[in-house]
Short mmCIF file of C-alpha atoms in Angstrom, two decimals:
data_model
loop_
_atom_site.label_atom_id
_atom_site.label_comp_id
_atom_site.label_asym_id
_atom_site.label_seq_id
_atom_site.Cartn_x
_atom_site.Cartn_y
_atom_site.Cartn_z
CA UNK R 29 0.00 0.00 0.00
CA UNK R 30 1.64 3.22 -1.18
CA UNK R 31 0.53 5.90 1.28
CA UNK R 32 2.67 8.76 0.00
CA UNK R 33 1.77 8.29 -3.65
CA UNK R 34 -1.96 8.10 -2.93
CA UNK R 35 -1.80 11.33 -0.94
CA UNK R 36 0.19 13.07 -3.68
CA UNK R 37 -2.31 11.93 -6.33
CA UNK R 38 -5.19 13.11 -4.16
CA UNK R 39 -3.76 16.55 -3.39
CA UNK R 40 -2.71 17.42 -6.94
CA UNK R 41 -5.85 16.00 -8.56
CA UNK R 42 -8.08 17.77 -6.01
CA UNK R 43 -6.51 21.14 -6.81
CA UNK R 44 -6.76 20.55 -10.56
CA UNK R 45 -10.31 19.15 -10.54
CA UNK R 46 -11.63 21.91 -8.28
CA UNK R 47 -10.23 24.63 -10.55
CA UNK R 48 -11.41 22.97 -13.78
CA UNK R 49 -14.88 22.23 -12.39
CA UNK R 50 -15.32 25.83 -11.24
CA UNK R 51 -14.24 27.12 -14.66
CA UNK R 52 -16.62 24.73 -16.44
CA UNK R 53 -19.49 25.71 -14.15
CA UNK R 54 -18.95 29.38 -14.93
CA UNK R 55 -18.29 29.20 -18.67
CA UNK R 56 -19.61 25.87 -19.99
CA UNK R 57 -22.56 24.51 -17.98
CA UNK R 58 -25.95 25.78 -19.15
CA UNK R 59 -27.92 26.72 -16.00
CA UNK R 60 -31.21 25.75 -17.70
CA UNK R 61 -30.37 22.34 -19.15
CA UNK R 62 -27.41 21.49 -16.91
CA UNK R 63 -25.44 20.08 -19.84
CA UNK R 64 -22.01 21.19 -20.99
CA UNK R 65 -22.05 23.57 -23.95
CA UNK R 66 -18.72 24.09 -25.68
CA UNK R 67 -15.26 23.69 -24.15
CA UNK R 68 -15.30 20.04 -25.23
CA UNK R 69 -11.55 19.64 -24.76
CA UNK R 70 -11.66 21.00 -21.20
CA UNK R 71 -14.62 18.75 -20.39
CA UNK R 72 -12.71 15.73 -21.72
CA UNK R 73 -9.63 16.67 -19.68
CA UNK R 74 -11.75 17.02 -16.55
CA UNK R 75 -13.46 13.65 -17.02
CA UNK R 76 -10.20 11.83 -17.80
CA UNK R 77 -8.39 13.48 -14.88
CA UNK R 78 -11.19 12.61 -12.46
CA UNK R 79 -11.38 9.00 -13.65
CA UNK R 80 -7.59 8.53 -13.66
CA UNK R 81 -7.23 10.09 -10.20
CA UNK R 82 -9.89 7.87 -8.63
CA UNK R 83 -8.35 4.81 -10.30
CA UNK R 84 -4.86 5.82 -9.15
CA UNK R 85 -5.96 6.28 -5.54
CA UNK R 86 -7.72 2.91 -5.58
CA UNK R 87 -4.72 1.11 -7.08
CA UNK R 88 -2.33 2.71 -4.58
CA UNK R 89 -4.48 1.44 -1.72
CA UNK R 90 -4.32 -2.15 -2.98
CA UNK R 91 -0.89 -2.25 -4.64
CA UNK R 92 0.78 -3.79 -1.60
CA UNK R 93 -0.93 -5.94 1.05
CA UNK R 94 -1.11 -4.31 4.49
CA UNK R 95 -1.01 -6.79 7.36
CA UNK R 96 -1.44 -4.31 10.20
CA UNK R 97 -4.74 -2.83 11.32
CA UNK R 98 -5.26 0.96 11.30
CA UNK R 99 -5.17 3.19 14.34
CA UNK R 100 -6.49 6.75 14.29
CA UNK R 101 -5.04 9.66 16.22
CA UNK R 102 -7.39 12.58 16.86
CA UNK R 103 -5.46 15.45 15.33
CA UNK R 104 -6.79 19.01 15.82
CA UNK R 105 -7.93 19.11 12.19
CA UNK R 106 -9.81 15.81 12.55
CA UNK R 107 -11.52 16.93 15.75
CA UNK R 108 -12.55 20.23 14.15
CA UNK R 109 -13.83 18.40 11.05
CA UNK R 110 -15.88 16.01 13.18
CA UNK R 111 -17.45 18.86 15.16
CA UNK R 112 -18.29 20.91 12.07
CA UNK R 113 -19.69 17.80 10.36
CA UNK R 114 -21.92 17.19 13.38
CA UNK R 115 -23.14 20.79 13.31
CA UNK R 116 -23.83 20.60 9.57
CA UNK R 117 -25.78 17.35 10.00
CA UNK R 118 -27.91 18.99 12.67
CA UNK R 119 -28.63 21.98 10.42
CA UNK R 120 -29.63 19.84 7.43
CA UNK R 121 -31.73 17.45 9.52
CA UNK R 122 -33.56 20.20 11.39
CA UNK R 123 -34.23 21.98 8.09
CA UNK R 124 -35.70 18.78 6.62
CA UNK R 125 -37.84 18.28 9.72
CA UNK R 126 -39.16 21.84 9.56
CA UNK R 127 -40.04 21.36 5.88
CA UNK R 128 -42.10 18.28 6.79
CA UNK R 129 -44.25 20.21 9.26
CA UNK R 130 -44.44 23.28 6.99
CA UNK R 131 -45.73 21.29 4.01
CA UNK R 132 -48.26 19.52 6.22
CA UNK R 133 -49.69 22.47 8.14
CA UNK R 134 -49.26 25.26 5.57
CA UNK R 135 -50.01 23.43 2.32
CA UNK R 136 -52.07 20.46 3.48
CA UNK R 137 -49.63 17.88 2.09
CA UNK R 138 -49.68 14.33 3.51
CA UNK R 139 -47.47 13.94 6.56
CA UNK R 140 -44.14 12.48 5.40
CA UNK R 141 -43.33 10.03 8.19
CA UNK R 142 -40.35 8.55 6.33
CA UNK R 143 -38.64 11.92 5.93
CA UNK R 144 -39.35 12.74 9.57
CA UNK R 145 -37.75 9.47 10.74
CA UNK R 146 -34.70 9.99 8.55
CA UNK R 147 -34.43 13.56 9.85
CA UNK R 148 -34.34 12.19 13.39
CA UNK R 149 -31.69 9.72 12.23
CA UNK R 150 -29.70 12.65 10.85
CA UNK R 151 -29.95 14.51 14.16
CA UNK R 152 -28.68 11.43 15.99
CA UNK R 153 -25.87 11.11 13.41
CA UNK R 154 -24.84 14.69 14.12
CA UNK R 155 -24.60 13.88 17.83
CA UNK R 156 -22.36 10.90 17.00
CA UNK R 157 -19.94 13.11 15.06
CA UNK R 158 -19.96 15.74 17.79
CA UNK R 159 -19.00 13.07 20.32
CA UNK R 160 -16.27 11.79 18.01
CA UNK R 161 -14.74 15.24 17.89
CA UNK R 162 -15.04 15.99 21.61
CA UNK R 163 -13.85 12.69 23.08
CA UNK R 164 -10.40 11.13 22.91
CA UNK R 165 -8.30 8.72 24.95
CA UNK R 166 -5.31 9.74 27.06
CA UNK R 167 -2.90 8.91 24.23
CA UNK R 168 -4.90 11.10 21.83
CA UNK R 169 -6.38 8.19 19.89
CA UNK R 170 -9.99 7.76 18.89
CA UNK R 171 -12.40 6.57 21.58
CA UNK R 172 -14.18 3.40 20.35
CA UNK R 173 -17.85 4.09 19.63
CA UNK R 174 -20.74 1.65 19.74
CA UNK R 175 -21.04 -0.03 16.35
CA UNK R 176 -24.81 0.43 16.16
CA UNK R 177 -24.46 4.16 16.79
CA UNK R 178 -21.89 4.40 13.99
CA UNK R 179 -24.40 2.87 11.57
CA UNK R 180 -26.76 5.84 11.99
CA UNK R 181 -24.80 8.12 9.60
CA UNK R 182 -24.63 5.22 7.13
CA UNK R 183 -28.42 4.74 7.19
CA UNK R 184 -28.97 8.47 6.81
CA UNK R 185 -26.66 8.70 3.79
CA UNK R 186 -28.23 5.62 2.21
CA UNK R 187 -31.53 7.50 2.29
CA UNK R 188 -29.94 10.51 0.61
CA UNK R 189 -28.33 8.26 -2.01
CA UNK R 190 -31.67 6.65 -2.86
CA UNK R 191 -33.33 10.06 -3.00
CA UNK R 192 -30.54 11.24 -5.29
CA UNK R 193 -31.14 8.35 -7.68
CA UNK R 194 -34.90 9.01 -7.66
CA UNK R 195 -34.33 12.67 -8.55
CA UNK R 196 -31.66 11.94 -11.17
CA UNK R 197 -34.01 12.12 -14.16
CA UNK R 198 -35.96 15.06 -12.76
CA UNK R 199 -33.12 17.36 -11.77
CA UNK R 200 -32.00 19.87 -14.38
CA UNK R 201 -28.33 20.23 -13.46
CA UNK R 202 -27.22 16.91 -14.90
CA UNK R 203 -23.46 17.30 -14.41
CA UNK R 204 -23.94 18.42 -10.81
CA UNK R 205 -26.27 15.52 -10.09
CA UNK R 206 -23.87 12.98 -11.59
CA UNK R 207 -21.00 14.21 -9.42
CA UNK R 208 -23.29 14.31 -6.39
CA UNK R 209 -24.48 10.73 -6.92
CA UNK R 210 -20.92 9.45 -7.37
CA UNK R 211 -19.90 11.31 -4.20
CA UNK R 212 -22.72 9.73 -2.20
CA UNK R 213 -21.84 6.24 -3.46
CA UNK R 214 -18.23 6.67 -2.30
CA UNK R 215 -19.48 8.24 0.96
CA UNK R 216 -21.69 5.24 1.78
CA UNK R 217 -18.71 2.87 1.42
CA UNK R 218 -16.48 5.21 3.45
CA UNK R 219 -19.03 5.49 6.26
CA UNK R 220 -19.33 1.70 6.42
CA UNK R 221 -15.55 1.33 6.75
CA UNK R 222 -15.44 4.33 9.09
CA UNK R 223 -17.99 2.65 11.36
CA UNK R 224 -15.76 -0.42 11.67
CA UNK R 225 -12.68 1.67 12.49
CA UNK R 226 -14.53 3.89 14.99
CA UNK R 227 -16.04 0.82 16.67
CA UNK R 228 -12.58 -0.77 16.92
CA UNK R 229 -13.60 -3.62 14.59
CA UNK R 230 -11.15 -2.87 11.78
CA UNK R 231 -8.84 -5.27 9.97
CA UNK R 232 -5.97 -4.85 7.53
CA UNK R 233 -8.47 -4.95 4.68
CA UNK R 234 -10.41 -2.16 6.36
CA UNK R 235 -7.35 0.08 6.21
CA UNK R 236 -7.04 -0.30 2.43
CA UNK R 237 -10.75 0.42 1.97
CA UNK R 238 -10.49 3.44 4.26
CA UNK R 239 -7.67 4.95 2.20
CA UNK R 240 -9.28 4.18 -1.14
CA UNK R 241 -12.86 5.30 -0.60
CA UNK R 242 -12.09 8.06 1.91
CA UNK R 243 -9.84 9.91 -0.54
CA UNK R 244 -12.03 9.14 -3.57
CA UNK R 245 -15.07 10.54 -1.77
CA UNK R 246 -13.15 13.64 -0.68
CA UNK R 247 -11.99 14.27 -4.24
CA UNK R 248 -15.49 13.92 -5.68
CA UNK R 249 -17.14 15.94 -2.90
CA UNK R 250 -14.66 18.83 -2.98
CA UNK R 251 -15.11 19.02 -6.75
CA UNK R 252 -18.90 18.96 -6.41
CA UNK R 253 -18.82 21.74 -3.82
CA UNK R 254 -16.56 23.84 -6.05
CA UNK R 255 -19.14 23.64 -8.83
CA UNK R 256 -21.99 24.67 -6.54
CA UNK R 257 -20.02 27.59 -5.08
CA UNK R 258 -19.00 28.79 -8.54
CA UNK R 259 -22.61 28.47 -9.71
CA UNK R 260 -23.87 30.40 -6.71
CA UNK R 261 -21.39 33.25 -7.20
CA UNK R 262 -22.28 33.55 -10.88
CA UNK R 263 -26.01 32.84 -10.35
CA UNK R 264 -25.89 29.73 -12.53
CA UNK R 265 -27.39 27.25 -10.06
CA UNK R 266 -30.98 26.23 -10.71
CA UNK R 267 -33.80 25.87 -8.21
CA UNK R 268 -33.11 22.15 -7.74
CA UNK R 269 -29.51 22.68 -6.68
CA UNK R 270 -28.34 21.96 -3.14
CA UNK R 271 -29.13 24.58 -0.56
CA UNK R 272 -26.36 26.21 1.44
CA UNK R 273 -26.66 23.82 4.40
CA UNK R 274 -26.33 20.75 2.17
CA UNK R 275 -23.25 22.11 0.38
CA UNK R 276 -21.73 22.95 3.77
CA UNK R 277 -22.43 19.40 4.98
CA UNK R 278 -20.89 17.85 1.87
CA UNK R 279 -17.78 20.00 2.30
CA UNK R 280 -17.50 19.12 6.00
CA UNK R 281 -17.87 15.41 5.24
CA UNK R 282 -15.20 15.65 2.54
CA UNK R 283 -12.82 17.44 4.90
CA UNK R 284 -13.58 14.93 7.66
CA UNK R 285 -12.92 11.94 5.38
CA UNK R 286 -9.62 13.47 4.24
CA UNK R 287 -8.55 14.28 7.81
CA UNK R 288 -9.60 10.82 9.03
CA UNK R 289 -7.53 9.10 6.34
CA UNK R 290 -4.51 11.33 6.93
CA UNK R 291 -4.76 10.71 10.70
CA UNK R 292 -4.84 6.93 10.18
CA UNK R 293 -1.69 4.89 10.40
CA UNK R 294 -0.85 1.19 10.74
CA UNK R 295 -0.66 0.06 14.35
CA UNK R 296 2.63 -1.35 15.55
CA UNK R 297 1.00 -4.56 16.71
#
């Protein structure tokens, strides 16, 4: 497992993809249709670079077998990322919950019990991340968390992934939605591996998966956020785009995944 090379690939590709995506969002993406218009060469470079970077990170994670299990030290950046992720989850979940009651009482829509339950799951997930950021052992390592509690963020993101697939054909901003869906797929895998590590149930295989999908998700999510921010600044986002809380949550999750991977190291056992 080539740690240094995977980090180098991630850092350089993240910088390049963020810049190219922002440029494409400003100059190429049609805010009405969501499709690229013109700049075909730049679009091709972006797609190839994104695909090659994700493949390179994945190959680096599996290029050499790792026999030791991962241990995670709570660095200041990781603790801050966990706390901000928890806050962002609370904001998004409370906003979703308010929308349920608003649609029911103000517009007479049927009460959406499923969305309410998943909003409560999101609130609980935010508490889990807040606890992850605030608690640590005497040696500065991560405090093991109950495995069932760590599955709450996974369940919540699975709901968002399914909702994303259901909206795929309806949403106008096709390129944004494609990046968002790919980000959520990588996030679901990362959260599953993250739950095993946080619950102290990790293996050597878990470490490779953590590196691969943690960095791939971060790359996709940072790039997605760059497009939304560029679209917001130039007023090229459509009505179906993420709201500010959701973009903030995606950014926090991407930063948390990156910090979690960078804080992970093979144990000496």
